[in-house]
Tab-separated table of N, CA and C in Angstrom:
chain	number	residue	atom	x	y	z
G	1	MET	N	10.800	27.332	54.402
G	1	MET	CA	11.616	26.347	55.124
G	1	MET	C	12.637	25.749	54.160
G	2	GLU	N	13.884	25.734	54.559
G	2	GLU	CA	14.951	25.177	53.727
G	2	GLU	C	14.845	23.648	53.685
G	3	ARG	N	15.177	23.088	52.502
G	3	ARG	CA	15.125	21.633	52.320
G	3	ARG	C	16.491	21.094	51.915
G	4	SER	N	16.726	19.846	52.258
G	4	SER	CA	17.937	19.146	51.842
G	4	SER	C	17.559	17.735	51.439
G	5	LEU	N	18.270	17.212	50.451
G	5	LEU	CA	18.154	15.792	50.146
G	5	LEU	C	19.240	15.079	50.937
G	6	VAL	N	18.872	14.008	51.595
G	6	VAL	CA	19.835	13.176	52.307
G	6	VAL	C	19.663	11.750	51.812
G	7	LEU	N	20.774	11.097	51.539
G	7	LEU	CA	20.764	9.687	51.168
G	7	LEU	C	21.554	8.903	52.200
G	8	ILE	N	20.960	7.818	52.670
G	8	ILE	CA	21.740	6.819	53.398
G	8	ILE	C	22.122	5.807	52.327
G	9	LYS	N	23.396	5.748	52.035
G	9	LYS	CA	23.906	4.992	50.894
G	9	LYS	C	23.859	3.481	51.169
G	10	PRO	N	24.128	2.673	50.121
G	10	PRO	CA	23.989	1.215	50.281
G	10	PRO	C	24.733	0.618	51.468
G	11	ASP	N	25.916	1.128	51.810
G	11	ASP	CA	26.632	0.554	52.949
G	11	ASP	C	25.879	0.784	54.253
G	12	GLY	N	25.214	1.915	54.395
G	12	GLY	CA	24.423	2.186	55.598
G	12	GLY	C	23.197	1.304	55.687
G	13	VAL	N	22.540	1.072	54.546
G	13	VAL	CA	21.357	0.202	54.522
G	13	VAL	C	21.784	-1.249	54.779
G	14	GLU	N	22.854	-1.695	54.106
G	14	GLU	CA	23.332	-3.072	54.276
G	14	GLU	C	23.725	-3.359	55.719
G	15	ARG	N	24.270	-2.378	56.396
G	15	ARG	CA	24.724	-2.559	57.780
G	15	ARG	C	23.613	-2.295	58.795
G	16	ARG	N	22.394	-2.069	58.307
G	16	ARG	CA	21.203	-1.864	59.151
G	16	ARG	C	21.362	-0.673	60.101
G	17	LEU	N	21.845	0.448	59.546
G	17	LEU	CA	22.071	1.659	60.340
G	17	LEU	C	21.029	2.737	60.069
G	18	VAL	N	20.036	2.449	59.228
G	18	VAL	CA	19.056	3.458	58.806
G	18	VAL	C	18.354	4.092	60.011
G	19	GLY	N	17.835	3.299	60.909
G	19	GLY	CA	17.107	3.821	62.065
G	19	GLY	C	17.978	4.699	62.948
G	20	GLN	N	19.210	4.242	63.199
G	20	GLN	CA	20.121	5.027	64.038
G	20	GLN	C	20.447	6.371	63.391
G	21	ILE	N	20.679	6.358	62.074
G	21	ILE	CA	21.040	7.590	61.373
G	21	ILE	C	19.847	8.550	61.346
G	22	ILE	N	18.665	8.048	61.018
G	22	ILE	CA	17.467	8.897	61.000
G	22	ILE	C	17.255	9.535	62.373
G	23	SER	N	17.443	8.770	63.436
G	23	SER	CA	17.202	9.303	64.784
G	23	SER	C	18.156	10.451	65.111
G	24	ILE	N	19.346	10.450	64.547
G	24	ILE	CA	20.298	11.540	64.790
G	24	ILE	C	19.741	12.848	64.212
G	25	TYR	N	19.214	12.792	62.985
G	25	TYR	CA	18.618	13.990	62.381
G	25	TYR	C	17.388	14.440	63.178
G	26	GLU	N	16.567	13.487	63.574
G	26	GLU	CA	15.346	13.835	64.311
G	26	GLU	C	15.668	14.430	65.679
G	27	ARG	N	16.650	13.889	66.366
G	27	ARG	CA	17.016	14.425	67.682
G	27	ARG	C	17.537	15.856	67.588
G	28	LYS	N	18.017	16.232	66.407
G	28	LYS	CA	18.490	17.598	66.199
G	28	LYS	C	17.319	18.537	65.880
G	29	GLY	N	16.100	18.003	65.823
G	29	GLY	CA	14.922	18.824	65.590
G	29	GLY	C	14.574	19.030	64.130
G	30	LEU	N	15.218	18.285	63.239
G	30	LEU	CA	14.921	18.393	61.819
G	30	LEU	C	13.711	17.537	61.466
G	31	ASN	N	12.992	17.930	60.424
G	31	ASN	CA	11.769	17.228	60.014
G	31	ASN	C	12.003	16.442	58.738
G	32	ILE	N	11.721	15.152	58.789
G	32	ILE	CA	11.775	14.327	57.587
G	32	ILE	C	10.397	14.403	56.949
G	33	THR	N	10.331	15.035	55.768
G	33	THR	CA	9.034	15.262	55.119
G	33	THR	C	8.747	14.279	53.996
G	34	ALA	N	9.747	13.500	53.591
G	34	ALA	CA	9.557	12.420	52.613
G	34	ALA	C	10.671	11.412	52.832
G	35	LEU	N	10.340	10.139	52.641
G	35	LEU	CA	11.319	9.084	52.863
G	35	LEU	C	10.931	7.889	52.018
G	36	LYS	N	11.920	7.266	51.374
G	36	LYS	CA	11.650	6.024	50.651
G	36	LYS	C	12.925	5.211	50.514
G	37	LEU	N	12.737	3.902	50.447
G	37	LEU	CA	13.831	2.991	50.134
G	37	LEU	C	13.737	2.697	48.647
G	38	VAL	N	14.859	2.797	47.961
G	38	VAL	CA	14.858	2.611	46.511
G	38	VAL	C	16.192	2.011	46.082
G	39	LYS	N	16.143	1.160	45.058
G	39	LYS	CA	17.383	0.689	44.439
G	39	LYS	C	17.607	1.571	43.223
G	40	PRO	N	18.583	2.477	43.306
G	40	PRO	CA	18.767	3.455	42.229
G	40	PRO	C	19.145	2.804	40.903
G	41	SER	N	18.578	3.321	39.840
G	41	SER	CA	18.980	2.906	38.501
G	41	SER	C	20.304	3.590	38.168
G	42	ARG	N	20.955	3.094	37.153
G	42	ARG	CA	22.194	3.719	36.680
G	42	ARG	C	21.910	5.167	36.254
G	43	GLU	N	20.776	5.393	35.612
G	43	GLU	CA	20.404	6.736	35.151
G	43	GLU	C	20.271	7.714	36.330
G	44	ILE	N	19.602	7.281	37.396
G	44	ILE	CA	19.451	8.138	38.578
G	44	ILE	C	20.821	8.450	39.177
G	45	ALA	N	21.670	7.429	39.327
G	45	ALA	CA	22.995	7.633	39.927
G	45	ALA	C	23.844	8.570	39.063
G	46	GLU	N	23.826	8.373	37.752
G	46	GLU	CA	24.609	9.234	36.861
G	46	GLU	C	24.097	10.671	36.890
G	47	THR	N	22.779	10.846	36.946
G	47	THR	CA	22.202	12.189	37.018
G	47	THR	C	22.553	12.840	38.355
G	48	HIS	N	22.473	12.069	39.428
G	48	HIS	CA	22.797	12.583	40.763
G	48	HIS	C	24.247	13.081	40.826
G	49	TYR	N	25.170	12.304	40.260
G	49	TYR	CA	26.598	12.627	40.340
G	49	TYR	C	27.125	13.333	39.090
G	50	VAL	N	26.253	13.992	38.338
G	50	VAL	CA	26.638	14.594	37.054
G	50	VAL	C	27.843	15.534	37.164
G	51	GLU	N	27.997	16.234	38.288
G	51	GLU	CA	29.123	17.171	38.417
G	51	GLU	C	30.477	16.454	38.465
G	52	HIS	N	30.446	15.119	38.685
G	52	HIS	CA	31.686	14.334	38.734
G	52	HIS	C	31.915	13.533	37.443
G	53	LYS	N	31.091	13.773	36.430
G	53	LYS	CA	31.092	12.953	35.204
G	53	LYS	C	32.482	12.802	34.576
G	54	ASP	N	33.295	13.838	34.599
G	54	ASP	CA	34.603	13.792	33.942
G	54	ASP	C	35.744	13.406	34.887
G	55	LYS	N	35.400	13.010	36.102
G	55	LYS	CA	36.435	12.654	37.077
G	55	LYS	C	36.707	11.152	37.029
G	56	PRO	N	37.922	10.734	37.376
G	56	PRO	CA	38.272	9.311	37.257
G	56	PRO	C	37.458	8.386	38.168
G	57	PHE	N	36.896	8.908	39.242
G	57	PHE	CA	36.152	8.064	40.187
G	57	PHE	C	34.649	7.998	39.884
G	58	PHE	N	34.191	8.631	38.795
G	58	PHE	CA	32.754	8.686	38.469
G	58	PHE	C	32.134	7.292	38.370
G	59	SER	N	32.760	6.412	37.636
G	59	SER	CA	32.212	5.063	37.445
G	59	SER	C	32.102	4.319	38.781
G	60	GLU	N	33.112	4.482	39.633
G	60	GLU	CA	33.101	3.849	40.964
G	60	GLU	C	31.939	4.384	41.813
G	61	LEU	N	31.694	5.702	41.747
G	61	LEU	CA	30.573	6.315	42.480
G	61	LEU	C	29.239	5.721	42.040
G	62	VAL	N	29.050	5.632	40.729
G	62	VAL	CA	27.790	5.121	40.171
G	62	VAL	C	27.599	3.658	40.561
G	63	THR	N	28.656	2.864	40.452
G	63	THR	CA	28.576	1.440	40.815
G	63	THR	C	28.221	1.280	42.292
G	64	TYR	N	28.846	2.082	43.139
G	64	TYR	CA	28.583	2.044	44.584
G	64	TYR	C	27.127	2.391	44.888
G	65	LEU	N	26.631	3.459	44.300
G	65	LEU	CA	25.271	3.914	44.614
G	65	LEU	C	24.208	2.944	44.093
G	66	THR	N	24.511	2.210	43.022
G	66	THR	CA	23.512	1.320	42.416
G	66	THR	C	23.624	-0.124	42.903
G	67	ARG	N	24.532	-0.395	43.810
G	67	ARG	CA	24.748	-1.798	44.206
G	67	ARG	C	23.668	-2.348	45.136
G	68	GLY	N	22.893	-1.461	45.748
G	68	GLY	CA	21.881	-1.924	46.691
G	68	GLY	C	20.884	-0.831	46.998
G	69	MET	N	20.115	-1.073	48.032
G	69	MET	CA	19.074	-0.128	48.420
G	69	MET	C	19.682	1.133	49.039
G	70	VAL	N	18.971	2.253	48.809
G	70	VAL	CA	19.331	3.559	49.349
G	70	VAL	C	18.102	4.101	50.070
G	71	CYS	N	18.290	4.745	51.209
G	71	CYS	CA	17.201	5.438	51.890
G	71	CYS	C	17.315	6.914	51.526
G	72	ALA	N	16.348	7.392	50.730
G	72	ALA	CA	16.336	8.783	50.288
G	72	ALA	C	15.347	9.555	51.144
G	73	MET	N	15.768	10.762	51.575
G	73	MET	CA	14.919	11.577	52.447
G	73	MET	C	14.955	13.040	52.023
G	74	ILE	N	13.836	13.702	52.207
G	74	ILE	CA	13.811	15.157	52.174
G	74	ILE	C	13.731	15.590	53.632
G	75	ILE	N	14.674	16.400	54.040
G	75	ILE	CA	14.708	16.886	55.421
G	75	ILE	C	14.559	18.398	55.384
G	76	GLU	N	13.715	18.917	56.263
G	76	GLU	CA	13.470	20.356	56.333
G	76	GLU	C	13.786	20.882	57.719
G	77	GLY	N	14.154	22.157	57.756
G	77	GLY	CA	14.407	22.820	59.023
G	77	GLY	C	15.210	24.084	58.788
G	78	PRO	N	15.331	24.907	59.811
G	78	PRO	CA	16.138	26.121	59.677
G	78	PRO	C	17.606	25.748	59.467
G	79	ASN	N	18.250	26.403	58.501
G	79	ASN	CA	19.666	26.126	58.197
G	79	ASN	C	19.944	24.634	58.004
G	80	VAL	N	18.985	23.935	57.393
G	80	VAL	CA	19.074	22.477	57.314
G	80	VAL	C	20.309	21.999	56.554
G	81	ILE	N	20.696	22.685	55.499
G	81	ILE	CA	21.840	22.217	54.710
G	81	ILE	C	23.112	22.256	55.550
G	82	GLU	N	23.374	23.376	56.183
G	82	GLU	CA	24.551	23.508	57.032
G	82	GLU	C	24.494	22.534	58.209
G	83	THR	N	23.333	22.414	58.832
G	83	THR	CA	23.174	21.539	59.995
G	83	THR	C	23.426	20.079	59.628
G	84	VAL	N	22.802	19.617	58.540
G	84	VAL	CA	22.957	18.215	58.132
G	84	VAL	C	24.414	17.928	57.767
G	85	ARG	N	25.049	18.845	57.070
G	85	ARG	CA	26.443	18.613	56.676
G	85	ARG	C	27.360	18.544	57.905
G	86	LYS	N	27.063	19.327	58.939
G	86	LYS	CA	27.831	19.239	60.197
G	86	LYS	C	27.578	17.890	60.882
G	87	ILE	N	26.312	17.480	60.918
G	87	ILE	CA	25.955	16.197	61.529
G	87	ILE	C	26.644	15.046	60.792
G	88	ASN	N	26.703	15.131	59.444
G	88	ASN	CA	27.304	14.054	58.645
G	88	ASN	C	28.812	13.964	58.841
G	89	GLY	N	29.487	15.098	58.976
G	89	GLY	CA	30.939	15.095	59.141
G	89	GLY	C	31.674	15.109	57.813
G	90	ALA	N	32.991	15.174	57.887
G	90	ALA	CA	33.849	15.244	56.699
G	90	ALA	C	33.654	14.014	55.822
G	91	THR	N	33.797	14.213	54.505
G	91	THR	CA	33.637	13.122	53.535
G	91	THR	C	34.559	11.955	53.846
G	92	ASP	N	35.781	12.259	54.224
G	92	ASP	CA	36.749	11.227	54.596
G	92	ASP	C	36.552	10.907	56.076
G	93	PRO	N	36.104	9.689	56.391
G	93	PRO	CA	35.835	9.377	57.800
G	93	PRO	C	37.062	9.503	58.705
G	94	ALA	N	38.251	9.403	58.139
G	94	ALA	CA	39.464	9.590	58.942
G	94	ALA	C	39.586	11.035	59.411
G	95	GLN	N	38.949	11.964	58.681
G	95	GLN	CA	38.969	13.383	59.037
G	95	GLN	C	37.701	13.808	59.794
G	96	ALA	N	36.695	12.942	59.824
G	96	ALA	CA	35.409	13.279	60.445
G	96	ALA	C	35.510	13.192	61.961
G	97	GLU	N	34.899	14.159	62.632
G	97	GLU	CA	34.877	14.116	64.093
G	97	GLU	C	34.077	12.904	64.559
G	98	MET	N	34.478	12.334	65.684
G	98	MET	CA	33.897	11.091	66.183
G	98	MET	C	32.385	11.173	66.406
G	99	GLY	N	31.872	12.314	66.810
G	99	GLY	CA	30.442	12.443	67.068
G	99	GLY	C	29.575	12.549	65.827
G	100	THR	N	30.191	12.677	64.644
G	100	THR	CA	29.417	12.797	63.407
G	100	THR	C	29.008	11.416	62.889
G	101	ILE	N	28.063	11.400	61.952
G	101	ILE	CA	27.617	10.122	61.371
G	101	ILE	C	28.789	9.395	60.716
G	102	ARG	N	29.575	10.112	59.904
G	102	ARG	CA	30.711	9.456	59.250
G	102	ARG	C	31.794	9.081	60.261
G	103	GLY	N	31.992	9.913	61.271
G	103	GLY	CA	32.971	9.597	62.307
G	103	GLY	C	32.618	8.330	63.068
G	104	GLN	N	31.326	8.099	63.259
G	104	GLN	CA	30.869	6.909	63.986
G	104	GLN	C	30.770	5.674	63.102
G	105	PHE	N	30.275	5.850	61.853
G	105	PHE	CA	29.851	4.684	61.079
G	105	PHE	C	30.593	4.432	59.774
G	106	ALA	N	31.146	5.458	59.119
G	106	ALA	CA	31.756	5.258	57.799
G	106	ALA	C	33.061	4.483	57.921
G	107	LEU	N	33.292	3.600	56.956
G	107	LEU	CA	34.484	2.758	56.995
G	107	LEU	C	35.564	3.215	56.024
G	108	SER	N	35.188	4.008	55.008
G	108	SER	CA	36.182	4.490	54.046
G	108	SER	C	35.663	5.745	53.357
G	109	LYS	N	36.566	6.453	52.686
G	109	LYS	CA	36.171	7.647	51.945
G	109	LYS	C	35.271	7.274	50.765
G	110	ALA	N	35.539	6.127	50.157
G	110	ALA	CA	34.745	5.674	49.006
G	110	ALA	C	33.336	5.263	49.430
G	111	GLU	N	33.218	4.653	50.598
G	111	GLU	CA	31.912	4.241	51.124
G	111	GLU	C	31.682	5.008	52.420
G	112	ASN	N	31.134	6.231	52.260
G	112	ASN	CA	31.068	7.133	53.412
G	112	ASN	C	29.651	7.308	53.967
G	113	ILE	N	28.795	6.342	53.709
G	113	ILE	CA	27.508	6.104	54.366
G	113	ILE	C	26.365	7.066	54.067
G	114	VAL	N	26.639	8.369	53.924
G	114	VAL	CA	25.556	9.341	53.702
G	114	VAL	C	25.944	10.380	52.656
G	115	HIS	N	24.913	10.971	52.073
G	115	HIS	CA	25.065	12.121	51.170
G	115	HIS	C	24.097	13.188	51.650
G	116	ALA	N	24.495	14.446	51.527
G	116	ALA	CA	23.586	15.563	51.794
G	116	ALA	C	23.857	16.673	50.794
G	117	SER	N	22.814	17.356	50.404
G	117	SER	CA	22.928	18.490	49.486
G	117	SER	C	23.892	19.525	50.057
G	118	ASP	N	24.646	20.181	49.156
G	118	ASP	CA	25.620	21.172	49.625
G	118	ASP	C	25.178	22.616	49.434
G	119	SER	N	24.002	22.820	48.840
G	119	SER	CA	23.480	24.184	48.656
G	119	SER	C	21.976	24.081	48.389
G	120	PRO	N	21.253	25.174	48.560
G	120	PRO	CA	19.807	25.147	48.242
G	120	PRO	C	19.543	24.757	46.782
G	121	GLU	N	20.415	25.200	45.875
G	121	GLU	CA	20.244	24.865	44.457
G	121	GLU	C	20.451	23.369	44.226
G	122	SER	N	21.491	22.810	44.833
G	122	SER	CA	21.734	21.365	44.727
G	122	SER	C	20.571	20.584	45.330
G	123	ALA	N	20.073	21.058	46.465
G	123	ALA	CA	18.957	20.373	47.127
G	123	ALA	C	17.755	20.264	46.193
G	124	GLU	N	17.392	21.361	45.566
G	124	GLU	CA	16.216	21.329	44.682
G	124	GLU	C	16.459	20.441	43.466
G	125	ARG	N	17.676	20.481	42.907
G	125	ARG	CA	18.012	19.618	41.764
G	125	ARG	C	17.944	18.148	42.180
G	126	GLU	N	18.528	17.824	43.332
G	126	GLU	CA	18.571	16.439	43.794
G	126	GLU	C	17.191	15.928	44.213
G	127	ILE	N	16.395	16.764	44.837
G	127	ILE	CA	15.035	16.363	45.223
G	127	ILE	C	14.231	15.983	43.978
G	128	LYS	N	14.394	16.728	42.894
G	128	LYS	CA	13.674	16.399	41.643
G	128	LYS	C	14.112	15.040	41.089
G	129	ILE	N	15.367	14.683	41.285
G	129	ILE	CA	15.877	13.382	40.812
G	129	ILE	C	15.270	12.243	41.627
G	130	TRP	N	15.311	12.379	42.953
G	130	TRP	CA	14.938	11.284	43.856
G	130	TRP	C	13.456	11.266	44.204
G	131	PHE	N	12.801	12.426	44.133
G	131	PHE	CA	11.372	12.542	44.476
G	131	PHE	C	10.623	13.289	43.378
G	132	PRO	N	10.601	12.760	42.148
G	132	PRO	CA	9.895	13.467	41.077
G	132	PRO	C	8.412	13.647	41.386
G	133	GLU	N	7.871	12.754	42.195
G	133	GLU	CA	6.450	12.814	42.556
G	133	GLU	C	6.151	13.971	43.522
G	134	ALA	N	7.187	14.565	44.113
G	134	ALA	CA	6.996	15.646	45.095
G	134	ALA	C	6.736	17.002	44.422
G	135	GLU	N	6.838	17.044	43.125
G	135	GLU	CA	6.642	18.323	42.403
G	135	GLU	C	5.205	18.741	42.357
């Protein structure tokens, strides 16, 4: 069974959208096999976003992710990575279709409410960061 890491970022938690967002994944028939609320450390955020380390927005990403609570989930299902990314919508909410999570809830490209793994390799790397106890 394919796995994906999904994060409901601080803006989603602050706006009390966690239940609504989780229900969207569940209604699509996906299985949430692990879930926790956590306030990410700087180390976790930097490790999570390591591929952006040399980009000018890296510091902003880390600050955003560490500013509050995050709902981290492992979601499983057939074609889960592709399915979750379609459900989430384009990174820029102005480009996201209205029926997607970002199309409905995200307020800006910088604060785009959710993260999802973009490949099976990324999923396994990210799951180890957020759920080390799952090994």
